[in-house]
mmCIF file of C-alpha atoms in Angstrom:
data_model
loop_
_atom_site.group_PDB
_atom_site.id
_atom_site.type_symbol
_atom_site.label_atom_id
_atom_site.label_comp_id
_atom_site.label_asym_id
_atom_site.label_seq_id
_atom_site.Cartn_x
_atom_site.Cartn_y
_atom_site.Cartn_z
ATOM 1 C CA UNK A 1 93.773 -54.506 16.277
ATOM 2 C CA UNK A 2 92.208 -52.529 14.025
ATOM 3 C CA UNK A 3 90.676 -55.375 12.410
ATOM 4 C CA UNK A 4 89.577 -56.680 15.657
ATOM 5 C CA UNK A 5 87.400 -53.505 16.638
ATOM 6 C CA UNK A 6 85.981 -53.229 13.049
ATOM 7 C CA UNK A 7 84.923 -56.792 13.243
ATOM 8 C CA UNK A 8 83.046 -56.370 16.705
ATOM 9 C CA UNK A 9 81.092 -53.027 15.248
ATOM 10 C CA UNK A 10 80.114 -55.207 12.221
ATOM 11 C CA UNK A 11 78.455 -57.653 14.868
ATOM 12 C CA UNK A 12 76.511 -55.176 16.749
ATOM 13 C CA UNK A 13 75.395 -53.989 13.388
ATOM 14 C CA UNK A 14 74.525 -57.087 12.681
ATOM 15 C CA UNK A 15 72.666 -57.808 15.943
ATOM 16 C CA UNK A 16 70.525 -55.239 15.319
ATOM 17 C CA UNK A 17 69.446 -56.008 12.167
ATOM 18 C CA UNK A 18 68.195 -58.669 13.567
ATOM 19 C CA UNK A 19 66.718 -57.351 16.171
ATOM 20 C CA UNK A 20 64.722 -54.869 14.049
ATOM 21 C CA UNK A 21 63.668 -57.989 11.787
ATOM 22 C CA UNK A 22 62.288 -59.723 15.044
ATOM 23 C CA UNK A 23 60.096 -55.888 15.460
ATOM 24 C CA UNK A 24 59.131 -55.907 11.888
ATOM 25 C CA UNK A 25 57.713 -59.829 12.264
ATOM 26 C CA UNK A 26 55.697 -58.731 14.875
ATOM 27 C CA UNK A 27 54.211 -55.723 13.514
ATOM 28 C CA UNK A 28 53.418 -58.115 10.123
ATOM 29 C CA UNK A 29 51.862 -60.839 11.745
ATOM 30 C CA UNK A 30 50.439 -59.558 15.235
ATOM 31 C CA UNK A 31 50.182 -55.456 15.923
ATOM 32 C CA UNK A 32 49.207 -53.737 12.383
ATOM 33 C CA UNK A 33 46.112 -56.696 11.524
ATOM 34 C CA UNK A 34 45.353 -56.138 15.191
ATOM 35 C CA UNK A 35 44.709 -52.567 15.199
ATOM 36 C CA UNK A 36 43.363 -52.840 11.251
ATOM 37 C CA UNK A 37 40.549 -55.470 12.830
ATOM 38 C CA UNK A 38 39.868 -52.751 15.811
ATOM 39 C CA UNK A 39 39.363 -50.106 13.721
ATOM 40 C CA UNK A 40 37.284 -52.351 10.950
ATOM 41 C CA UNK A 41 35.176 -52.869 14.259
ATOM 42 C CA UNK A 42 35.038 -49.027 15.353
ATOM 43 C CA UNK A 43 33.790 -48.257 11.496
ATOM 44 C CA UNK A 44 30.778 -50.781 12.077
ATOM 45 C CA UNK A 45 30.167 -49.136 15.003
ATOM 46 C CA UNK A 46 29.867 -45.542 13.776
ATOM 47 C CA UNK A 47 27.567 -47.274 11.098
ATOM 48 C CA UNK A 48 25.227 -48.549 12.952
ATOM 49 C CA UNK A 49 25.086 -45.715 14.838
ATOM 50 C CA UNK A 50 24.295 -43.301 12.324
ATOM 51 C CA UNK A 51 21.795 -45.688 10.916
ATOM 52 C CA UNK A 52 19.748 -45.279 14.501
ATOM 53 C CA UNK A 53 20.214 -41.104 14.473
ATOM 54 C CA UNK A 54 18.720 -41.489 10.795
ATOM 55 C CA UNK A 55 16.079 -43.398 12.024
ATOM 56 C CA UNK A 56 15.107 -40.608 15.000
ATOM 57 C CA UNK A 57 15.360 -37.291 12.929
ATOM 58 C CA UNK A 58 13.842 -34.104 14.470
ATOM 59 C CA UNK A 59 10.328 -33.513 12.655
ATOM 60 C CA UNK A 60 10.520 -30.527 10.303
ATOM 61 C CA UNK A 61 7.235 -28.529 11.039
ATOM 62 C CA UNK A 62 5.595 -25.891 8.797
ATOM 63 C CA UNK A 63 4.664 -22.701 10.673
ATOM 64 C CA UNK A 64 2.917 -19.952 8.519
ATOM 65 C CA UNK A 65 4.503 -16.630 8.789
ATOM 66 C CA UNK A 66 2.302 -14.047 9.690
ATOM 67 C CA UNK A 67 3.016 -10.323 7.743
ATOM 68 C CA UNK A 68 4.005 -7.802 10.004
ATOM 69 C CA UNK A 69 1.211 -5.054 11.536
ATOM 70 C CA UNK A 70 1.149 -2.313 13.238
ATOM 71 C CA UNK A 71 0.642 -2.298 16.855
ATOM 72 C CA UNK A 72 -3.046 -2.386 17.914
ATOM 73 C CA UNK A 73 -3.964 -3.166 14.432
ATOM 74 C CA UNK A 74 -6.017 -6.675 13.900
ATOM 75 C CA UNK A 75 -5.215 -8.287 10.389
ATOM 76 C CA UNK A 76 -8.261 -8.297 8.155
ATOM 77 C CA UNK A 77 -10.340 -11.257 7.179
ATOM 78 C CA UNK A 78 -9.963 -11.708 3.808
ATOM 79 C CA UNK A 79 -13.060 -12.732 2.238
ATOM 80 C CA UNK A 80 -13.479 -15.516 -0.465
ATOM 81 C CA UNK A 81 -13.645 -13.013 -2.983
ATOM 82 C CA UNK A 82 -11.057 -11.585 -2.380
ATOM 83 C CA UNK A 83 -7.607 -12.449 -3.857
ATOM 84 C CA UNK A 84 -4.848 -12.225 -1.774
ATOM 85 C CA UNK A 85 -1.506 -13.793 -1.953
ATOM 86 C CA UNK A 86 -1.166 -17.208 0.072
ATOM 87 C CA UNK A 87 0.522 -17.038 3.461
ATOM 88 C CA UNK A 88 4.271 -17.523 3.552
ATOM 89 C CA UNK A 89 5.090 -20.792 5.355
ATOM 90 C CA UNK A 90 8.288 -21.595 7.128
ATOM 91 C CA UNK A 91 10.144 -24.599 7.355
ATOM 92 C CA UNK A 92 11.400 -25.014 11.270
ATOM 93 C CA UNK A 93 13.221 -28.142 13.292
ATOM 94 C CA UNK A 94 10.953 -29.061 15.704
ATOM 95 C CA UNK A 95 12.101 -31.773 18.495
ATOM 96 C CA UNK A 96 12.192 -35.308 18.392
ATOM 97 C CA UNK A 97 11.731 -35.550 22.288
ATOM 98 C CA UNK A 98 13.709 -36.969 25.433
ATOM 99 C CA UNK A 99 12.793 -39.638 27.837
ATOM 100 C CA UNK A 100 14.167 -38.800 31.083
ATOM 101 C CA UNK A 101 13.403 -41.380 34.283
ATOM 102 C CA UNK A 102 10.188 -42.694 32.416
ATOM 103 C CA UNK A 103 8.833 -39.775 31.411
ATOM 104 C CA UNK A 104 8.781 -38.433 27.700
ATOM 105 C CA UNK A 105 9.092 -34.675 27.239
ATOM 106 C CA UNK A 106 8.364 -33.392 23.641
ATOM 107 C CA UNK A 107 8.906 -29.488 24.494
ATOM 108 C CA UNK A 108 12.198 -28.504 23.719
ATOM 109 C CA UNK A 109 12.656 -26.286 26.917
ATOM 110 C CA UNK A 110 11.229 -28.360 29.658
ATOM 111 C CA UNK A 111 13.200 -31.357 28.195
ATOM 112 C CA UNK A 112 16.439 -29.590 28.777
ATOM 113 C CA UNK A 113 15.094 -28.218 32.300
ATOM 114 C CA UNK A 114 14.506 -32.365 33.307
ATOM 115 C CA UNK A 115 17.993 -32.708 32.307
ATOM 116 C CA UNK A 116 19.698 -30.202 34.610
ATOM 117 C CA UNK A 117 17.871 -31.538 37.490
ATOM 118 C CA UNK A 118 18.523 -34.986 36.884
ATOM 119 C CA UNK A 119 22.375 -33.909 36.804
ATOM 120 C CA UNK A 120 21.746 -31.842 40.010
ATOM 121 C CA UNK A 121 20.894 -34.736 41.818
ATOM 122 C CA UNK A 122 24.015 -36.771 41.251
ATOM 123 C CA UNK A 123 26.749 -36.947 43.916
ATOM 124 C CA UNK A 124 30.469 -36.489 43.086
ATOM 125 C CA UNK A 125 31.817 -39.749 41.452
ATOM 126 C CA UNK A 126 28.347 -41.197 41.063
ATOM 127 C CA UNK A 127 27.317 -42.225 37.352
ATOM 128 C CA UNK A 128 23.919 -43.037 36.369
ATOM 129 C CA UNK A 129 21.789 -43.824 33.217
ATOM 130 C CA UNK A 130 18.518 -41.230 33.447
ATOM 131 C CA UNK A 131 17.292 -41.972 29.866
ATOM 132 C CA UNK A 132 17.370 -41.620 26.215
ATOM 133 C CA UNK A 133 17.545 -39.382 23.242
ATOM 134 C CA UNK A 134 17.035 -40.289 19.119
ATOM 135 C CA UNK A 135 17.886 -43.783 20.250
ATOM 136 C CA UNK A 136 20.639 -43.433 22.459
ATOM 137 C CA UNK A 137 20.664 -44.432 26.039
ATOM 138 C CA UNK A 138 21.770 -41.420 28.034
ATOM 139 C CA UNK A 139 24.312 -41.652 31.215
ATOM 140 C CA UNK A 140 25.628 -39.039 33.046
ATOM 141 C CA UNK A 141 28.738 -39.039 35.674
ATOM 142 C CA UNK A 142 29.650 -36.291 37.780
ATOM 143 C CA UNK A 143 33.820 -36.284 38.304
ATOM 144 C CA UNK A 144 34.795 -36.034 42.008
ATOM 145 C CA UNK A 145 37.474 -33.681 41.424
ATOM 146 C CA UNK A 146 36.605 -30.903 39.244
ATOM 147 C CA UNK A 147 32.634 -31.193 39.437
ATOM 148 C CA UNK A 148 32.058 -31.530 36.026
ATOM 149 C CA UNK A 149 29.071 -33.814 34.461
ATOM 150 C CA UNK A 150 29.345 -35.009 31.147
ATOM 151 C CA UNK A 151 26.970 -37.536 29.309
ATOM 152 C CA UNK A 152 27.564 -40.808 27.094
ATOM 153 C CA UNK A 153 24.920 -40.760 24.475
ATOM 154 C CA UNK A 154 25.850 -44.987 24.142
ATOM 155 C CA UNK A 155 24.681 -47.035 20.786
ATOM 156 C CA UNK A 156 27.473 -49.506 19.240
ATOM 157 C CA UNK A 157 30.000 -46.326 20.261
ATOM 158 C CA UNK A 158 30.048 -44.006 22.947
ATOM 159 C CA UNK A 159 29.876 -40.453 22.231
ATOM 160 C CA UNK A 160 30.482 -37.883 24.792
ATOM 161 C CA UNK A 161 28.973 -34.599 25.555
ATOM 162 C CA UNK A 162 30.086 -31.873 28.562
ATOM 163 C CA UNK A 163 26.857 -30.227 29.834
ATOM 164 C CA UNK A 164 26.708 -27.411 31.049
ATOM 165 C CA UNK A 165 23.684 -24.855 32.648
ATOM 166 C CA UNK A 166 22.415 -23.975 29.804
ATOM 167 C CA UNK A 167 19.042 -25.244 28.870
ATOM 168 C CA UNK A 168 18.509 -25.201 25.416
ATOM 169 C CA UNK A 169 23.023 -25.083 25.136
ATOM 170 C CA UNK A 170 23.067 -28.767 26.387
ATOM 171 C CA UNK A 171 20.764 -30.072 23.345
ATOM 172 C CA UNK A 172 22.476 -28.271 20.671
ATOM 173 C CA UNK A 173 26.049 -29.948 22.190
ATOM 174 C CA UNK A 174 24.027 -33.305 22.125
ATOM 175 C CA UNK A 175 23.324 -33.203 18.314
ATOM 176 C CA UNK A 176 26.450 -31.644 17.514
ATOM 177 C CA UNK A 177 28.078 -34.726 19.066
ATOM 178 C CA UNK A 178 25.830 -36.929 17.059
ATOM 179 C CA UNK A 179 26.338 -35.541 14.077
ATOM 180 C CA UNK A 180 29.634 -35.445 14.077
ATOM 181 C CA UNK A 181 29.788 -39.084 13.424
ATOM 182 C CA UNK A 182 30.686 -38.891 9.831
ATOM 183 C CA UNK A 183 33.693 -36.787 10.057
ATOM 184 C CA UNK A 184 35.165 -39.630 12.814
ATOM 185 C CA UNK A 185 34.160 -42.258 10.619
ATOM 186 C CA UNK A 186 36.436 -40.646 7.872
ATOM 187 C CA UNK A 187 39.462 -40.233 10.591
ATOM 188 C CA UNK A 188 38.933 -43.918 11.260
ATOM 189 C CA UNK A 189 38.635 -44.752 7.674
ATOM 190 C CA UNK A 190 42.229 -42.951 7.062
ATOM 191 C CA UNK A 191 43.793 -44.676 9.974
ATOM 192 C CA UNK A 192 43.027 -48.057 8.049
ATOM 193 C CA UNK A 193 44.235 -46.962 4.464
ATOM 194 C CA UNK A 194 47.458 -45.585 7.203
ATOM 195 C CA UNK A 195 47.950 -49.033 8.537
ATOM 196 C CA UNK A 196 47.567 -50.904 5.293
ATOM 197 C CA UNK A 197 50.498 -49.140 4.079
ATOM 198 C CA UNK A 198 52.425 -49.596 6.579
ATOM 199 C CA UNK A 199 52.276 -52.994 6.841
ATOM 200 C CA UNK A 200 52.967 -53.315 2.549
ATOM 201 C CA UNK A 201 56.129 -51.529 3.661
ATOM 202 C CA UNK A 202 57.031 -53.812 6.705
ATOM 203 C CA UNK A 203 56.396 -56.865 4.451
ATOM 204 C CA UNK A 204 58.946 -55.513 2.004
ATOM 205 C CA UNK A 205 61.401 -55.032 4.702
ATOM 206 C CA UNK A 206 61.086 -58.300 6.400
ATOM 207 C CA UNK A 207 63.339 -61.011 5.280
ATOM 208 C CA UNK A 208 65.897 -58.701 4.029
ATOM 209 C CA UNK A 209 69.640 -60.485 4.910
ATOM 210 C CA UNK A 210 72.257 -58.127 6.846
ATOM 211 C CA UNK A 211 73.567 -55.370 4.104
ATOM 212 C CA UNK A 212 77.354 -55.911 4.949
ATOM 213 C CA UNK A 213 77.413 -59.860 5.843
ATOM 214 C CA UNK A 214 79.654 -60.194 3.202
ATOM 215 C CA UNK A 215 82.241 -57.591 4.716
ATOM 216 C CA UNK A 216 81.365 -59.448 8.016
ATOM 217 C CA UNK A 217 82.558 -62.385 7.015
ATOM 218 C CA UNK A 218 85.580 -61.423 4.974
ATOM 219 C CA UNK A 219 87.158 -59.605 7.915
ATOM 220 C CA UNK A 220 86.196 -62.579 10.373
ATOM 221 C CA UNK A 221 88.162 -64.618 8.212
ATOM 222 C CA UNK A 222 91.101 -62.599 8.279
ATOM 223 C CA UNK A 223 91.061 -61.991 11.645
ATOM 224 C CA UNK A 224 90.993 -65.698 12.523
ATOM 225 C CA UNK A 225 94.233 -65.598 9.931
ATOM 226 C CA UNK A 226 95.716 -63.464 11.875
ATOM 227 C CA UNK A 227 95.336 -64.794 15.381
ATOM 228 C CA UNK A 228 96.840 -67.845 13.886
ATOM 229 C CA UNK A 229 99.555 -66.533 12.455
ATOM 230 C CA UNK A 230 100.346 -64.784 15.580
ATOM 231 C CA UNK A 231 99.841 -68.013 17.540
ATOM 232 C CA UNK A 232 97.782 -66.220 20.150
ATOM 233 C CA UNK A 233 94.403 -67.601 21.724
ATOM 234 C CA UNK A 234 92.011 -64.569 22.170
ATOM 235 C CA UNK A 235 92.025 -63.752 25.822
ATOM 236 C CA UNK A 236 94.785 -66.027 26.734
ATOM 237 C CA UNK A 237 98.350 -64.815 27.913
ATOM 238 C CA UNK A 238 101.631 -65.141 25.052
ATOM 239 C CA UNK A 239 103.380 -68.521 25.292
ATOM 240 C CA UNK A 240 106.595 -67.127 27.080
ATOM 241 C CA UNK A 241 104.499 -65.695 29.753
ATOM 242 C CA UNK A 242 102.658 -68.944 30.370
ATOM 243 C CA UNK A 243 106.047 -70.538 30.407
ATOM 244 C CA UNK A 244 107.809 -67.998 32.529
ATOM 245 C CA UNK A 245 104.545 -68.748 34.847
ATOM 246 C CA UNK A 246 104.607 -72.510 34.684
ATOM 247 C CA UNK A 247 108.341 -72.145 36.050
ATOM 248 C CA UNK A 248 107.685 -70.568 39.103
ATOM 249 C CA UNK A 249 107.708 -72.383 42.266
ATOM 250 C CA UNK A 250 104.082 -73.087 43.254
ATOM 251 C CA UNK A 251 103.440 -71.935 47.087
ATOM 252 C CA UNK A 252 100.381 -74.657 47.284
ATOM 253 C CA UNK A 253 102.920 -77.288 46.194
ATOM 254 C CA UNK A 254 105.289 -76.470 48.990
ATOM 255 C CA UNK A 255 102.341 -76.815 51.573
ATOM 256 C CA UNK A 256 101.209 -79.976 50.303
ATOM 257 C CA UNK A 257 105.167 -81.942 50.968
ATOM 258 C CA UNK A 258 105.424 -83.300 53.757
ATOM 259 C CA UNK A 259 107.522 -81.900 56.778
ATOM 260 C CA UNK A 260 111.126 -83.120 57.130
ATOM 261 C CA UNK A 261 112.287 -84.580 60.160
ATOM 262 C CA UNK A 262 112.944 -82.285 63.328
ATOM 263 C CA UNK A 263 116.596 -82.865 64.291
ATOM 264 C CA UNK A 264 117.191 -83.692 68.148
ATOM 265 C CA UNK A 265 119.064 -80.722 69.884
ATOM 266 C CA UNK A 266 121.794 -80.940 72.586
ATOM 267 C CA UNK A 267 121.191 -77.747 73.837
ATOM 268 C CA UNK A 268 119.668 -78.083 77.513
ATOM 269 C CA UNK A 269 116.892 -77.558 78.463
ATOM 270 C CA UNK A 270 115.383 -74.589 80.018
ATOM 271 C CA UNK A 271 114.556 -76.275 83.363
ATOM 272 C CA UNK A 272 118.357 -77.922 83.598
ATOM 273 C CA UNK A 273 119.701 -74.691 83.196
ATOM 274 C CA UNK A 274 117.973 -73.202 86.153
ATOM 275 C CA UNK A 275 118.874 -75.888 88.193
#
């Protein structure tokens, strides 16, 4: 009985080992290569969008910094003979412009107002493409449940932005979503490296035999010897029980036998007795 229990346990371990091998084979041949290919397509999409963003930058404008002056005082005009230091120049980031409903806005404030106005025209659950920004199409949608507005900046990939009521804040969020592409690209590249390491590890484990195969074969052979020595068929009753059972009269056989002929009775019938 102890040997039978050990053999059964080893058989279960072998079945589990074979199931793991099947799962490893699926990962090596199907799942991991498919994930790597999908991430490679995402990387190609991010690189294409980064090129689009670089082709539509915010302009850099030069702004002359006027010196501070007292209230009401007008700055004196410098004559050609007077040696004055050149006026300081500041570099500021301009605005790349935004197109909404066919109208191009080059002023940042006006673009922000037009964006909020376009979002307010949406009904709950509606999705609508309203224009473009820095080479990406703008699609806005309003949720039915939370009634918040979300924008999708679409190139090869989709970049999501949650919009609010701040005129300039929405433009800052849009720029931040686009400028985070290098970080997202690095994360996907890291995922590919992890998948490649998993593929190498899975290939190393694939095809390994059951580590306790020798023990299983040895104990299975010993169990067969014991069964033969005890003359016991597994799952059948012992021989003496089978003989005792066959010696019993069978009810079915007795029913199949023909009935013996009935003997004539000399007893008078009931009608004769009544007479």
